[in-house]
Coordinates of N, CA, C and O in Angstrom, one line a residue:
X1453 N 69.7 -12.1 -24.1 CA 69.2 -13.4 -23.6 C 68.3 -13.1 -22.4 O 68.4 -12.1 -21.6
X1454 N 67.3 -14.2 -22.2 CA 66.7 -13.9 -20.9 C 66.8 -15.6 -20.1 O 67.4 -16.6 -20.4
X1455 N 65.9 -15.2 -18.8 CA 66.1 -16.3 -18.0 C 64.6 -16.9 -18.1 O 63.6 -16.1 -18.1
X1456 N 64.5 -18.4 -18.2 CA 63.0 -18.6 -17.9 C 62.8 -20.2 -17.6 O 63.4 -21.2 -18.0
X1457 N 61.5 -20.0 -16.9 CA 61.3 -21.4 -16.1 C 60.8 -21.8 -16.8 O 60.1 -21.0 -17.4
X1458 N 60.8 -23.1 -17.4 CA 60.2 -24.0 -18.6 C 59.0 -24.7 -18.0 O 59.2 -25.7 -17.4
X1459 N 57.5 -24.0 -18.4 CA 56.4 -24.6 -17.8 C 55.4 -25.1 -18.5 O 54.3 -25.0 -18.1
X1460 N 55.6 -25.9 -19.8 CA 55.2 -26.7 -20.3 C 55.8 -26.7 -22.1 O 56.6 -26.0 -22.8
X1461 N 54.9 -27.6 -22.4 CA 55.2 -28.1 -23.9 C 54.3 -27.3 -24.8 O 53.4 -26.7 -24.4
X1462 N 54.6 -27.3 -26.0 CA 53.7 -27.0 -26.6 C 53.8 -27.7 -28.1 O 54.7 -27.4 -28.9
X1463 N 52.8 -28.6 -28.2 CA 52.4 -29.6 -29.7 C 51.9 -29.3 -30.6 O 50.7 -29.2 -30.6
X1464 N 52.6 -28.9 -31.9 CA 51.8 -28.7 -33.2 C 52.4 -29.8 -34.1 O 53.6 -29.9 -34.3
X1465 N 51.3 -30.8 -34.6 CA 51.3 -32.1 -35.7 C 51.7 -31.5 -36.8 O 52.5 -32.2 -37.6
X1466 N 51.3 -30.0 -37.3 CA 50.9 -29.1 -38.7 C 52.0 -28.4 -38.5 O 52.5 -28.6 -37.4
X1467 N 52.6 -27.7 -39.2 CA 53.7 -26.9 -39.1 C 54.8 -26.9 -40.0 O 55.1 -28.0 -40.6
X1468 N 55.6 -25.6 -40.4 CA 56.3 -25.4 -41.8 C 57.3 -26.4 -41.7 O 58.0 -26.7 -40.7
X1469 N 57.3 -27.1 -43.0 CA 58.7 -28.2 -42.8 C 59.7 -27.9 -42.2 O 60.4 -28.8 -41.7
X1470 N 59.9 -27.1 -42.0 CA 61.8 -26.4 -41.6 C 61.7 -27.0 -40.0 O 62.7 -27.2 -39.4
X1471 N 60.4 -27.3 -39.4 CA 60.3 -27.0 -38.1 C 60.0 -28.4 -37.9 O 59.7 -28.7 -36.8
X1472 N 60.0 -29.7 -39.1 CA 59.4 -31.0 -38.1 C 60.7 -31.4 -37.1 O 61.9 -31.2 -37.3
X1473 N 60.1 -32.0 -36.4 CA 61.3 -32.3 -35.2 C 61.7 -31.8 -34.5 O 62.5 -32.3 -33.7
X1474 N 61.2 -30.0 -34.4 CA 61.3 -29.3 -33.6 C 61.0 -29.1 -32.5 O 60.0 -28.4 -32.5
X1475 N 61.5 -29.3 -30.7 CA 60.7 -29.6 -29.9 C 59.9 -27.5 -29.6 O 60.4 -26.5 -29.9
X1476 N 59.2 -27.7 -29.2 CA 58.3 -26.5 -28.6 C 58.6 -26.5 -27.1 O 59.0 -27.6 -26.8
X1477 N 58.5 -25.9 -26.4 CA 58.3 -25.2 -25.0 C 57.6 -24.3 -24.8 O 57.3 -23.5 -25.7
X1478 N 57.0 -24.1 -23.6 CA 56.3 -22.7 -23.6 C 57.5 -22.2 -22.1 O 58.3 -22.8 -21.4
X1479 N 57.2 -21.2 -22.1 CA 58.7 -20.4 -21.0 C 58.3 -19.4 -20.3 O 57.9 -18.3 -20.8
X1480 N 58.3 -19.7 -19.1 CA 57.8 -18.1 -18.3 C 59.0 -17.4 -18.1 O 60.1 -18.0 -17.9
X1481 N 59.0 -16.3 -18.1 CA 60.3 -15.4 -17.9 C 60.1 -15.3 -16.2 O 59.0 -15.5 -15.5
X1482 N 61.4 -14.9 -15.7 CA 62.1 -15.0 -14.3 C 62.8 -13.7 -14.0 O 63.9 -13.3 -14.3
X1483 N 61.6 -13.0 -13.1 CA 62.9 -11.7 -12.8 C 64.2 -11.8 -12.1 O 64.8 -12.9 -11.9
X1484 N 64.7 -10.5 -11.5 CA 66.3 -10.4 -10.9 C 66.2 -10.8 -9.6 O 67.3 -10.9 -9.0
X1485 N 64.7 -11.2 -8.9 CA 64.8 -11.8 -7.9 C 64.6 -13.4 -7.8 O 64.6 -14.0 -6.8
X1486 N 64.4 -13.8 -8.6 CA 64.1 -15.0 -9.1 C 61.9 -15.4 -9.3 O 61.3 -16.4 -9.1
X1487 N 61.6 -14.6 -9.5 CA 60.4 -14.7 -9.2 C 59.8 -14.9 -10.5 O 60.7 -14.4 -11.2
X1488 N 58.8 -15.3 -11.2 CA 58.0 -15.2 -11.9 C 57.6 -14.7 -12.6 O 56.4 -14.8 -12.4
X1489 N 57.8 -14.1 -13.7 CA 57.0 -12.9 -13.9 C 55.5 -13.6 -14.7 O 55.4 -14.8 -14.9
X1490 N 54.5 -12.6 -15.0 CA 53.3 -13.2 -15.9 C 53.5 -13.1 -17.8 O 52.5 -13.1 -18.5
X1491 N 54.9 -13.0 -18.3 CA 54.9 -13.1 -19.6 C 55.8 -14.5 -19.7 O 56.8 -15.0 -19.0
X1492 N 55.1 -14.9 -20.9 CA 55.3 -16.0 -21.4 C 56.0 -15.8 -22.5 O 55.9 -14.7 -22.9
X1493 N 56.9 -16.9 -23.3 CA 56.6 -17.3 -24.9 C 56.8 -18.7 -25.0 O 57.3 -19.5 -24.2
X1494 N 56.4 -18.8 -26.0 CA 57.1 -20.5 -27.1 C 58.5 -20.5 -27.2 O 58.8 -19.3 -27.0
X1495 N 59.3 -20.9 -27.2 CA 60.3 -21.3 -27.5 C 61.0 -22.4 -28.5 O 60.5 -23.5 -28.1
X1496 N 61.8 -22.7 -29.3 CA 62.1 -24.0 -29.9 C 63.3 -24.0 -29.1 O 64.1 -23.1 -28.7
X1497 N 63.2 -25.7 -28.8 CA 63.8 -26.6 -27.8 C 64.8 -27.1 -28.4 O 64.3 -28.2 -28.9
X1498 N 66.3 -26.9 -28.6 CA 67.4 -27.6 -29.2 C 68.8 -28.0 -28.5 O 70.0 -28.1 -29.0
X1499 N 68.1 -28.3 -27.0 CA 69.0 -28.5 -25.9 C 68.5 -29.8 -25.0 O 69.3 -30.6 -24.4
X1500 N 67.4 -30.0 -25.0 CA 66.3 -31.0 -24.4 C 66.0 -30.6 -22.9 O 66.3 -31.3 -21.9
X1501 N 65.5 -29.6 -22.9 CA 65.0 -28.6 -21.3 C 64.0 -29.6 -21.4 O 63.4 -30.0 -22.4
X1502 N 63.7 -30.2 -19.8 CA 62.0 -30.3 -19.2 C 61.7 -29.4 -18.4 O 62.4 -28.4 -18.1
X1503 N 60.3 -29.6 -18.1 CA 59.5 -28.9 -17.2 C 60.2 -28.5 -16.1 O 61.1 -29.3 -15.6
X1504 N 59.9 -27.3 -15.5 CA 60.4 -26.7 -13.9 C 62.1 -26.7 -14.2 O 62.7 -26.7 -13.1
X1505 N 63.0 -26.6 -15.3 CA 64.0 -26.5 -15.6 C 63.9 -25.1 -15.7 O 62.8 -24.6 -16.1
X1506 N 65.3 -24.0 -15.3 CA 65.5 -22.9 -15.9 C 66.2 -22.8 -17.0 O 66.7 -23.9 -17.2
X1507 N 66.4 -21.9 -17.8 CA 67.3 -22.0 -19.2 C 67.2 -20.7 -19.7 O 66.3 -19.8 -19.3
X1508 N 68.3 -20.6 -20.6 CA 68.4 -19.4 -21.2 C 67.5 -19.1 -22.6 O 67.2 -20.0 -23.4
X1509 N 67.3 -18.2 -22.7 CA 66.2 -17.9 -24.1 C 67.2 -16.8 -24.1 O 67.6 -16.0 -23.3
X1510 N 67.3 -16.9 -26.2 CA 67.5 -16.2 -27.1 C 66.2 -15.7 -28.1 O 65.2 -16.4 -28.2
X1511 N 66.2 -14.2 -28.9 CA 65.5 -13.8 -29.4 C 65.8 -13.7 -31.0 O 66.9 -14.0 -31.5
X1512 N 65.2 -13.3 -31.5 CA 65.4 -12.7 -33.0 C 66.2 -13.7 -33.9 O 66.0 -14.9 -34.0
X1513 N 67.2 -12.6 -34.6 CA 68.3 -13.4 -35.8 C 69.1 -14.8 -34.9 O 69.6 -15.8 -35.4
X1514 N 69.1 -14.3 -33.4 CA 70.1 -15.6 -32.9 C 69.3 -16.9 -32.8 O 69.9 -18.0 -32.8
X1515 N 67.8 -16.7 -32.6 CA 67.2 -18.2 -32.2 C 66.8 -18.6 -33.8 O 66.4 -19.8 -34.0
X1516 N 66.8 -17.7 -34.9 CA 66.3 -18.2 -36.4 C 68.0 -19.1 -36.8 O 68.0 -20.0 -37.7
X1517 N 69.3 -18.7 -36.3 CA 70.3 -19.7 -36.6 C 70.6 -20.8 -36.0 O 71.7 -21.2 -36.3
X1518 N 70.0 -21.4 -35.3 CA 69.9 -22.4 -34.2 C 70.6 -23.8 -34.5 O 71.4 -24.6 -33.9
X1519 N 69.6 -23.7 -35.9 CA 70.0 -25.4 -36.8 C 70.9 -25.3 -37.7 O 70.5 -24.9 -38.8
X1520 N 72.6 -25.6 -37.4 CA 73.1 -25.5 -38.2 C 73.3 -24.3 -39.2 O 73.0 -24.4 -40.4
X1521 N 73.7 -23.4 -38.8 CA 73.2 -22.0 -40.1 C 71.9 -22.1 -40.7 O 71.6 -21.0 -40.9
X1522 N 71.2 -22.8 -40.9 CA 70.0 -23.2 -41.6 C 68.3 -22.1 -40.6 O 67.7 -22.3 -39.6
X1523 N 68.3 -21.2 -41.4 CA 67.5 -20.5 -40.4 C 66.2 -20.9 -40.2 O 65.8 -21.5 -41.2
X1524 N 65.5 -20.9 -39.4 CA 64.0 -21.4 -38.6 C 63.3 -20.4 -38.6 O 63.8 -19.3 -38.7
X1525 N 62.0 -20.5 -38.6 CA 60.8 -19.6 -39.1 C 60.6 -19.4 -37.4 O 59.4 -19.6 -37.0
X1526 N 61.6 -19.2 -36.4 CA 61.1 -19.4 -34.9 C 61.5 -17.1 -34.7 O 61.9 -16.3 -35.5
X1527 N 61.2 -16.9 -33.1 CA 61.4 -15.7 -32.6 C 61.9 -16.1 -31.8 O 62.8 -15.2 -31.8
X1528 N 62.3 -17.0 -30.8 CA 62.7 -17.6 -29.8 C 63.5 -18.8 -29.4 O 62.6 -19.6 -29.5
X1529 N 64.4 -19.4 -29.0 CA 64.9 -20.4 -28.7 C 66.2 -20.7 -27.7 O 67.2 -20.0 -27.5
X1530 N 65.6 -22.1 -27.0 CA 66.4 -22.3 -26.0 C 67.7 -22.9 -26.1 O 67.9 -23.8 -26.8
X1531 N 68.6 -22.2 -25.4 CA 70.1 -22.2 -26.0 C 70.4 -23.0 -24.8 O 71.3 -23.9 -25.1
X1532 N 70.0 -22.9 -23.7 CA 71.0 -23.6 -22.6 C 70.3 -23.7 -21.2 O 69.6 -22.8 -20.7
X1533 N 70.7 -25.0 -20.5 CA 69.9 -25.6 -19.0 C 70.9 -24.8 -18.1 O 72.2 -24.8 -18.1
X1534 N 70.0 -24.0 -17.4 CA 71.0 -23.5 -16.7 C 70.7 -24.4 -14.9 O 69.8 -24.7 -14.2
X1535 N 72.6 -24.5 -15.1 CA 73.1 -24.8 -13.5 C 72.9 -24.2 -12.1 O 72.5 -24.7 -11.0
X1536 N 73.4 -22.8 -12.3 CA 73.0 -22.0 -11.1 C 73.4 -20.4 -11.1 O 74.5 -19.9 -11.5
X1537 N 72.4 -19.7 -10.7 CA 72.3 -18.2 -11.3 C 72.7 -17.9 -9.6 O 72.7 -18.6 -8.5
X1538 N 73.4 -16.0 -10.0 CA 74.2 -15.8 -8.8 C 73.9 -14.4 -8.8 O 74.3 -13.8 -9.8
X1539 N 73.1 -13.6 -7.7 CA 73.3 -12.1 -8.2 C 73.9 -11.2 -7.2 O 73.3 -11.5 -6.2
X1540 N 74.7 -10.4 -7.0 CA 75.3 -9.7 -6.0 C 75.7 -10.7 -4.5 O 75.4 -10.6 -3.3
X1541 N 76.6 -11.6 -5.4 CA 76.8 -13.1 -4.7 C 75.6 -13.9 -3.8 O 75.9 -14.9 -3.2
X1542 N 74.6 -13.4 -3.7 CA 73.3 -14.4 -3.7 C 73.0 -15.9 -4.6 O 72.5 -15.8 -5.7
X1543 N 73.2 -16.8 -4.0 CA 72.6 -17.9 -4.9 C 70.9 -17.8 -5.3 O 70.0 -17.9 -4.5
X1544 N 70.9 -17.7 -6.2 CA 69.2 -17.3 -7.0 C 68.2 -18.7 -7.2 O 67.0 -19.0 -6.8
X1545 N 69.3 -19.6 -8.0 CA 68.6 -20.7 -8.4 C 70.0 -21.8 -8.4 O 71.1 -21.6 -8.9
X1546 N 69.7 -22.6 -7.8 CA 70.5 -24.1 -8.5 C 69.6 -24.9 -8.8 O 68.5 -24.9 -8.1
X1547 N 69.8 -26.0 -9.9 CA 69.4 -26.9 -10.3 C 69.1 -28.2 -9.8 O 68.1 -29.0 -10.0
X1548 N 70.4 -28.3 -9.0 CA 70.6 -29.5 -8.0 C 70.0 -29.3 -6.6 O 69.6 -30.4 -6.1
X1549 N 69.9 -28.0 -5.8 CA 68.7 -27.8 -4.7 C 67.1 -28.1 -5.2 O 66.3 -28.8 -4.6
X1550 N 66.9 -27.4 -6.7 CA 65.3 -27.8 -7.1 C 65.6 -29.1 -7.4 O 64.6 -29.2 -8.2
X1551 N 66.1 -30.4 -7.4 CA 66.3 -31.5 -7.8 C 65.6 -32.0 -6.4 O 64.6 -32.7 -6.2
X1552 N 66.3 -31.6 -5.7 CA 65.9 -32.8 -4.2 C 64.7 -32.0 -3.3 O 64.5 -32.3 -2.1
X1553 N 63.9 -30.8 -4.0 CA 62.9 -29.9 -3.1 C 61.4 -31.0 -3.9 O 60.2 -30.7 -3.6

């Protein structure tokens, strides 16, 4: 799994059936200091993350079982809003400090 800031949407009307109703994300990955990094991906959204939210991303065979056993033509998907990351007891990120900044 990785860590990533959820920095926008991404809309496709066209797309293989398996996938209508699928929300999209686009996701920047977040290094060990909490920073930024410059790689992105898509993501399919089956948790309802918004924007400036962190969350966890899965890859491969785990984000293609997402729906039900029912596998998705996806590489990526978001499993989980995350609350608050902790590293070498450092608070990294909470959800509820980025709420009221």
């Amino acid at each position: 799994m990785q860590i990533g800031r959820v920095a926008g949407t991404v809309v496709s009307t066209q797309k293989e059936p398996t996938l209508q109703g699928v929300k999209f994300l686009l996701v920047q990955l977040v290094d060990l200091q909490g920073q930024l990094t410059s790689g992105y991906q898509v993501a399919a959204d089956r948790v309802g993350a918004g924007v400036d939210e962190w969350v966890l991303v899965t890859e491969g065979s785990s984000a293609r079982k997402i729906d039900r056993g029912e596998a998705l033509p996806v590489d990526a998907a978001v499993i989980g809003i995350i609350d608050t990351v902790t590293v070498a007891g450092q608070l990294l990120y909470s959800k509820r400090a980025q709420a009221r900044s």
